[in-house]
PDB file of C-alpha atoms in Angstrom:
ATOM      1  CA  MET A  16     -14.620  33.072 121.114  1.00 49.00           C
ATOM      2  CA  ASN A  17     -15.797  34.895 118.311  1.00 45.00           C
ATOM      3  CA  PRO A  18     -16.721  38.669 118.731  1.00 47.00           C
ATOM      4  CA  PRO A  19     -20.372  39.476 119.282  1.00 44.00           C
ATOM      5  CA  LEU A  20     -22.034  40.675 115.776  1.00 41.00           C
ATOM      6  CA  LEU A  21     -23.538  43.892 115.974  1.00 38.00           C
ATOM      7  CA  PRO A  22     -26.744  44.882 113.856  1.00 35.00           C
ATOM      8  CA  GLU A  23     -24.678  48.422 112.621  1.00 35.00           C
ATOM      9  CA  LYS A  24     -21.550  46.802 111.341  1.00 34.00           C
ATOM     10  CA  LEU A  25     -22.161  45.668 107.633  1.00 31.00           C
ATOM     11  CA  LEU A  26     -18.578  44.342 107.703  1.00 35.00           C
ATOM     12  CA  LEU A  27     -16.757  42.159 110.739  1.00 35.00           C
ATOM     13  CA  LEU A  28     -13.837  40.573 110.490  1.00 39.00           C
ATOM     14  CA  ARG A  29     -14.366  36.965 111.847  1.00 39.00           C
ATOM     15  CA  PRO A  30     -11.537  34.374 112.187  1.00 39.00           C
ATOM     16  CA  GLY A  31     -11.033  31.317 109.779  1.00 41.00           C
ATOM     17  CA  PRO A  32      -9.541  28.347 110.489  1.00 42.00           C
ATOM     18  CA  GLY A  33      -6.166  28.873 112.671  1.00 38.00           C
ATOM     19  CA  ARG A  34      -6.133  32.662 110.632  1.00 37.00           C
ATOM     20  CA  TRP A  35      -8.170  36.053 110.443  1.00 36.00           C
ATOM     21  CA  SER A  36      -9.463  35.428 106.868  1.00 34.00           C
ATOM     22  CA  TRP A  37     -13.338  35.787 106.574  1.00 33.00           C
ATOM     23  CA  PHE A  38     -15.582  38.907 106.160  1.00 36.00           C
ATOM     24  CA  CYS A  39     -19.110  38.210 107.352  1.00 31.00           C
ATOM     25  CA  SER A  40     -22.166  40.629 106.994  1.00 33.00           C
ATOM     26  CA  ARG A  41     -24.831  38.896 108.779  1.00 35.00           C
ATOM     27  CA  ALA A  42     -26.454  42.266 109.426  1.00 32.00           C
ATOM     28  CA  LEU A  43     -27.472  42.226 105.636  1.00 32.00           C
ATOM     29  CA  PRO A  44     -30.721  40.640 104.346  1.00 36.00           C
ATOM     30  CA  MET A  45     -30.013  37.241 102.411  1.00 40.00           C
ATOM     31  CA  SER A  46     -31.405  38.798  99.327  1.00 38.00           C
ATOM     32  CA  LEU A  47     -28.555  41.466  99.816  1.00 36.00           C
ATOM     33  CA  ARG A  48     -25.661  38.990 100.412  1.00 37.00           C
ATOM     34  CA  ALA A  49     -23.073  37.449  97.661  1.00 40.00           C
ATOM     35  CA  PRO A  50     -23.786  33.843  96.754  1.00 42.00           C
ATOM     36  CA  GLN A  51     -21.577  31.691  98.843  1.00 41.00           C
ATOM     37  CA  ARG A  52     -18.147  30.521  96.452  1.00 42.00           C
ATOM     38  CA  ARG A  53     -15.121  28.398  97.575  1.00 42.00           C
ATOM     39  CA  SER A  54     -12.587  30.122 100.113  1.00 48.00           C
ATOM     40  CA  CYS A  55      -9.260  31.404  98.864  1.00 50.00           C
ATOM     41  CA  ASP A  56      -7.575  28.828 100.177  1.00 49.00           C
ATOM     42  CA  GLY A  57      -9.331  26.431  98.087  1.00 51.00           C
ATOM     43  CA  GLY A  58     -11.327  25.070 100.677  1.00 52.00           C
ATOM     44  CA  ALA A  59     -15.031  24.746 101.173  1.00 50.00           C
ATOM     45  CA  PRO A  60     -16.749  28.070 102.205  1.00 51.00           C
ATOM     46  CA  PRO A  61     -17.169  28.582 106.071  1.00 49.00           C
ATOM     47  CA  LYS A  62     -20.035  27.296 107.653  1.00 48.00           C
ATOM     48  CA  ALA A  63     -21.802  30.348 109.147  1.00 50.00           C
ATOM     49  CA  ALA A  64     -24.288  31.763 106.449  1.00 48.00           C
ATOM     50  CA  GLY A  65     -23.403  34.731 104.638  1.00 56.00           C
ATOM     51  CA  CYS A  66     -19.523  34.703 105.328  1.00 59.00           C
ATOM     52  CA  GLN A  67     -17.377  34.693 102.738  1.00 78.00           C
ATOM     53  CA  ASN A  68     -14.109  36.483 101.984  1.00 88.00           C
ATOM     54  CA  PHE A  69     -14.552  39.816 100.341  1.00 90.00           C
ATOM     55  CA  ALA A  70     -11.797  39.749  97.507  1.00 90.00           C
ATOM     56  CA  GLU A  71     -13.389  36.952  95.618  1.00 91.00           C
ATOM     57  CA  THR A  72     -16.513  38.864  95.252  1.00 89.00           C
ATOM     58  CA  LEU A  73     -15.086  42.351  95.044  1.00 90.00           C
ATOM     59  CA  PRO A  74     -13.122  43.452  91.870  1.00 92.00           C
ATOM     60  CA  VAL A  75      -9.369  44.194  92.876  1.00 92.00           C
ATOM     61  CA  GLU A  76      -9.449  48.005  92.684  1.00 92.00           C
ATOM     62  CA  MET A  77     -12.271  47.426  95.279  1.00 93.00           C
ATOM     63  CA  SER A  78     -10.540  45.118  97.437  1.00 93.00           C
ATOM     64  CA  VAL A  79      -7.365  47.285  97.286  1.00 94.00           C
ATOM     65  CA  ARG A  80      -9.616  50.170  98.448  1.00 93.00           C
ATOM     66  CA  ILE A  81     -10.162  48.293 101.503  1.00 93.00           C
ATOM     67  CA  PHE A  82      -6.430  47.205 102.306  1.00 94.00           C
ATOM     68  CA  ARG A  83      -5.665  50.886 101.822  1.00 92.00           C
ATOM     69  CA  GLU A  84      -7.419  51.489 105.436  1.00 93.00           C
ATOM     70  CA  LEU A  85      -4.877  48.933 106.996  1.00 92.00           C
ATOM     71  CA  ASP A  86      -1.534  50.027 108.939  1.00 88.00           C
ATOM     72  CA  PRO A  87       1.335  48.608 107.417  1.00 87.00           C
ATOM     73  CA  GLN A  88       1.726  45.686 110.072  1.00 87.00           C
ATOM     74  CA  SER A  89      -1.872  44.840 109.528  1.00 91.00           C
ATOM     75  CA  LEU A  90      -1.092  45.294 105.730  1.00 90.00           C
ATOM     76  CA  CYS A  91       1.653  42.235 106.511  1.00 88.00           C
ATOM     77  CA  ARG A  92      -0.437  40.129 108.574  1.00 92.00           C
ATOM     78  CA  ALA A  93      -3.213  40.380 106.038  1.00 93.00           C
ATOM     79  CA  SER A  94      -0.897  39.307 102.982  1.00 91.00           C
ATOM     80  CA  ARG A  95      -0.718  36.019 105.224  1.00 92.00           C
ATOM     81  CA  ALA A  96      -4.130  35.430 105.635  1.00 91.00           C
ATOM     82  CA  CYS A  97      -4.586  33.980 102.259  1.00 91.00           C
ATOM     83  CA  ARG A  98      -3.548  33.368  98.823  1.00 93.00           C
ATOM     84  CA  LEU A  99      -5.793  35.417  97.331  1.00 94.00           C
ATOM     85  CA  TRP A 100      -4.845  38.793  99.736  1.00 94.00           C
ATOM     86  CA  HIS A 101      -1.487  37.996  99.427  1.00 94.00           C
ATOM     87  CA  ALA A 102      -1.602  37.894  95.561  1.00 94.00           C
ATOM     88  CA  ILE A 103      -3.504  41.427  95.683  1.00 94.00           C
ATOM     89  CA  ILE A 104      -0.963  43.096  98.308  1.00 94.00           C
ATOM     90  CA  GLN A 105       2.040  41.837  96.824  1.00 91.00           C
ATOM     91  CA  GLU A 106       0.975  43.194  93.432  1.00 90.00           C
ATOM     92  CA  SER A 107      -0.531  46.628  94.414  1.00 91.00           C
ATOM     93  CA  GLU A 108       2.512  49.207  94.514  1.00 90.00           C
ATOM     94  CA  GLN A 109      -0.283  51.825  95.456  1.00 90.00           C
ATOM     95  CA  LEU A 110      -0.607  50.003  99.047  1.00 92.00           C
ATOM     96  CA  TRP A 111       2.969  50.213  99.691  1.00 92.00           C
ATOM     97  CA  ARG A 112       3.536  53.704  98.153  1.00 93.00           C
ATOM     98  CA  GLN A 113       0.358  54.840 100.450  1.00 92.00           C
ATOM     99  CA  GLN A 114       2.229  53.891 103.402  1.00 92.00           C
ATOM    100  CA  CYS A 115       5.519  54.823 102.372  1.00 94.00           C
ATOM    101  CA  MET A 116       4.565  58.279 102.098  1.00 94.00           C
ATOM    102  CA  LEU A 117       3.571  58.826 105.632  1.00 93.00           C
ATOM    103  CA  VAL A 118       6.456  57.216 106.328  1.00 94.00           C
ATOM    104  CA  ARG A 119       8.683  59.698 104.079  1.00 95.00           C
ATOM    105  CA  ALA A 120       6.948  62.641 106.346  1.00 94.00           C
ATOM    106  CA  VAL A 121       9.383  61.217 108.953  1.00 93.00           C
ATOM    107  CA  CYS A 122      12.318  59.858 107.414  1.00 93.00           C
ATOM    108  CA  GLN A 123      12.330  61.809 104.030  1.00 93.00           C
ATOM    109  CA  ARG A 124      16.245  61.569 103.304  1.00 93.00           C
ATOM    110  CA  GLU A 125      15.880  57.589 104.075  1.00 93.00           C
ATOM    111  CA  VAL A 126      12.983  57.115 101.392  1.00 95.00           C
ATOM    112  CA  ASP A 127      14.036  59.268  98.936  1.00 96.00           C
ATOM    113  CA  SER A 128      17.543  57.597  99.258  1.00 95.00           C
ATOM    114  CA  ASP A 129      16.064  54.272  98.553  1.00 95.00           C
ATOM    115  CA  ARG A 130      13.751  54.964  95.780  1.00 96.00           C
ATOM    116  CA  SER A 131      16.796  56.517  94.206  1.00 97.00           C
ATOM    117  CA  ARG A 132      18.440  53.410  94.548  1.00 96.00           C
ATOM    118  CA  GLY A 133      15.818  51.678  92.545  1.00 96.00           C
ATOM    119  CA  LEU A 134      14.105  49.863  95.446  1.00 95.00           C
ATOM    120  CA  SER A 135      10.468  49.295  95.563  1.00 93.00           C
ATOM    121  CA  TRP A 136       7.797  50.909  97.432  1.00 93.00           C
ATOM    122  CA  LYS A 137       7.458  47.986  99.782  1.00 91.00           C
ATOM    123  CA  VAL A 138      11.025  47.221 100.121  1.00 93.00           C
ATOM    124  CA  THR A 139      11.335  50.872 101.012  1.00 94.00           C
ATOM    125  CA  LEU A 140       8.672  50.547 103.559  1.00 93.00           C
ATOM    126  CA  LEU A 141       9.870  47.708 105.330  1.00 89.00           C
ATOM    127  CA  ARG A 142      13.361  49.240 105.667  1.00 91.00           C
ATOM    128  CA  ASN A 143      12.241  52.545 107.049  1.00 93.00           C
ATOM    129  CA  TYR A 144       8.955  51.473 109.069  1.00 92.00           C
ATOM    130  CA  THR A 145      10.643  50.856 112.314  1.00 91.00           C
ATOM    131  CA  ARG A 146      13.260  53.764 111.761  1.00 92.00           C
ATOM    132  CA  SER A 147      10.203  56.302 111.319  1.00 94.00           C
ATOM    133  CA  GLN A 148       8.457  55.148 114.852  1.00 92.00           C
ATOM    134  CA  VAL A 149      11.428  55.365 116.535  1.00 92.00           C
ATOM    135  CA  LYS A 150      12.705  59.039 115.271  1.00 94.00           C
ATOM    136  CA  THR A 151       8.883  59.836 115.971  1.00 93.00           C
ATOM    137  CA  ASP A 152       9.114  58.405 119.153  1.00 92.00           C
ATOM    138  CA  TRP A 153      12.278  60.566 120.021  1.00 91.00           C
ATOM    139  CA  LEU A 154      11.512  63.844 118.383  1.00 92.00           C
ATOM    140  CA  THR A 155       8.404  63.838 120.126  1.00 91.00           C
ATOM    141  CA  GLY A 156      10.222  63.353 123.608  1.00 89.00           C
ATOM    142  CA  ARG A 157       8.901  60.040 124.710  1.00 89.00           C
ATOM    143  CA  TYR A 158      12.734  59.243 125.709  1.00 87.00           C
ATOM    144  CA  SER A 159      13.436  62.548 127.006  1.00 87.00           C
ATOM    145  CA  ARG A 160      13.343  61.611 131.047  1.00 87.00           C
ATOM    146  CA  VAL A 161      14.530  58.200 131.428  1.00 87.00           C
ATOM    147  CA  ALA A 162      15.331  57.405 134.329  1.00 89.00           C
ATOM    148  CA  SER A 163      17.010  54.285 133.978  1.00 90.00           C
ATOM    149  CA  ALA A 164      17.841  51.452 131.111  1.00 88.00           C
ATOM    150  CA  ASP A 165      15.026  49.216 132.378  1.00 89.00           C
ATOM    151  CA  GLU A 166      12.315  52.096 131.079  1.00 86.00           C
ATOM    152  CA  LEU A 167      13.804  51.144 127.330  1.00 84.00           C
ATOM    153  CA  LEU A 168      13.390  47.160 127.687  1.00 86.00           C
ATOM    154  CA  GLY A 169      10.793  45.989 124.725  1.00 85.00           C
ATOM    155  CA  ARG A 170      11.225  49.560 123.154  1.00 85.00           C
ATOM    156  CA  LYS A 171      12.156  49.051 119.444  1.00 84.00           C
ATOM    157  CA  MET A 172      15.368  50.543 118.618  1.00 84.00           C
ATOM    158  CA  ALA A 173      16.811  51.134 114.945  1.00 87.00           C
ATOM    159  CA  ALA A 174      19.936  52.751 113.782  1.00 88.00           C
ATOM    160  CA  LEU A 175      19.735  56.456 113.233  1.00 90.00           C
ATOM    161  CA  ASP A 176      22.119  58.508 110.876  1.00 90.00           C
ATOM    162  CA  ALA A 177      24.119  61.554 112.300  1.00 93.00           C
ATOM    163  CA  GLU A 178      21.534  64.208 110.444  1.00 92.00           C
ATOM    164  CA  THR A 179      18.751  62.360 112.389  1.00 91.00           C
ATOM    165  CA  TRP A 180      20.437  62.369 115.773  1.00 92.00           C
ATOM    166  CA  GLY A 181      21.281  66.105 115.020  1.00 93.00           C
ATOM    167  CA  GLU A 182      17.301  66.535 114.741  1.00 91.00           C
ATOM    168  CA  ILE A 183      16.792  64.987 117.679  1.00 91.00           C
ATOM    169  CA  LEU A 184      19.234  67.045 119.752  1.00 92.00           C
ATOM    170  CA  GLN A 185      17.879  70.254 118.439  1.00 92.00           C
ATOM    171  CA  ALA A 186      14.342  69.129 119.335  1.00 90.00           C
ATOM    172  CA  GLU A 187      15.455  68.023 123.083  1.00 90.00           C
ATOM    173  CA  LEU A 188      17.223  71.638 123.225  1.00 90.00           C
ATOM    174  CA  ASP A 189      13.851  73.362 121.893  1.00 90.00           C
ATOM    175  CA  ARG A 190      11.980  71.896 124.972  1.00 84.00           C
TER     176      ARG A 190
END
């Protein structure tokens, strides 16, 4: 079932055939809508009036600015939506760098080490994203009062080095 279209929303993510790939702007008058084009997958445009892929009409720089609003998981999902989105996301080091700098705030040693070894921003992010989430959970005390192993089922875990465990232990002692 499609989400309701609200007039105050100019851009609304709508499902395409089997994936989330279309942005619609039904709230805009017809005179302001971009002309219909073929989809980024090479198929015919969607049947809903006014729907089309924003990346086909906007300059690449604007598409990158839109993609910059996504978190890493959403960025990876968007990369699988269509070939055009995939190309834009894969070729944009600044997208991956921005996300990696957020992870670096938590895992500075790991990110700096990966970058010094010549790994791309994307690979560095993929290697350290889960680690940063786990480390943040530990440092904020999420695991301070675990009564049984059952409480940890379904939680992400990652290998942490001795220095990180030292930081976590110090945070626990300071609580």
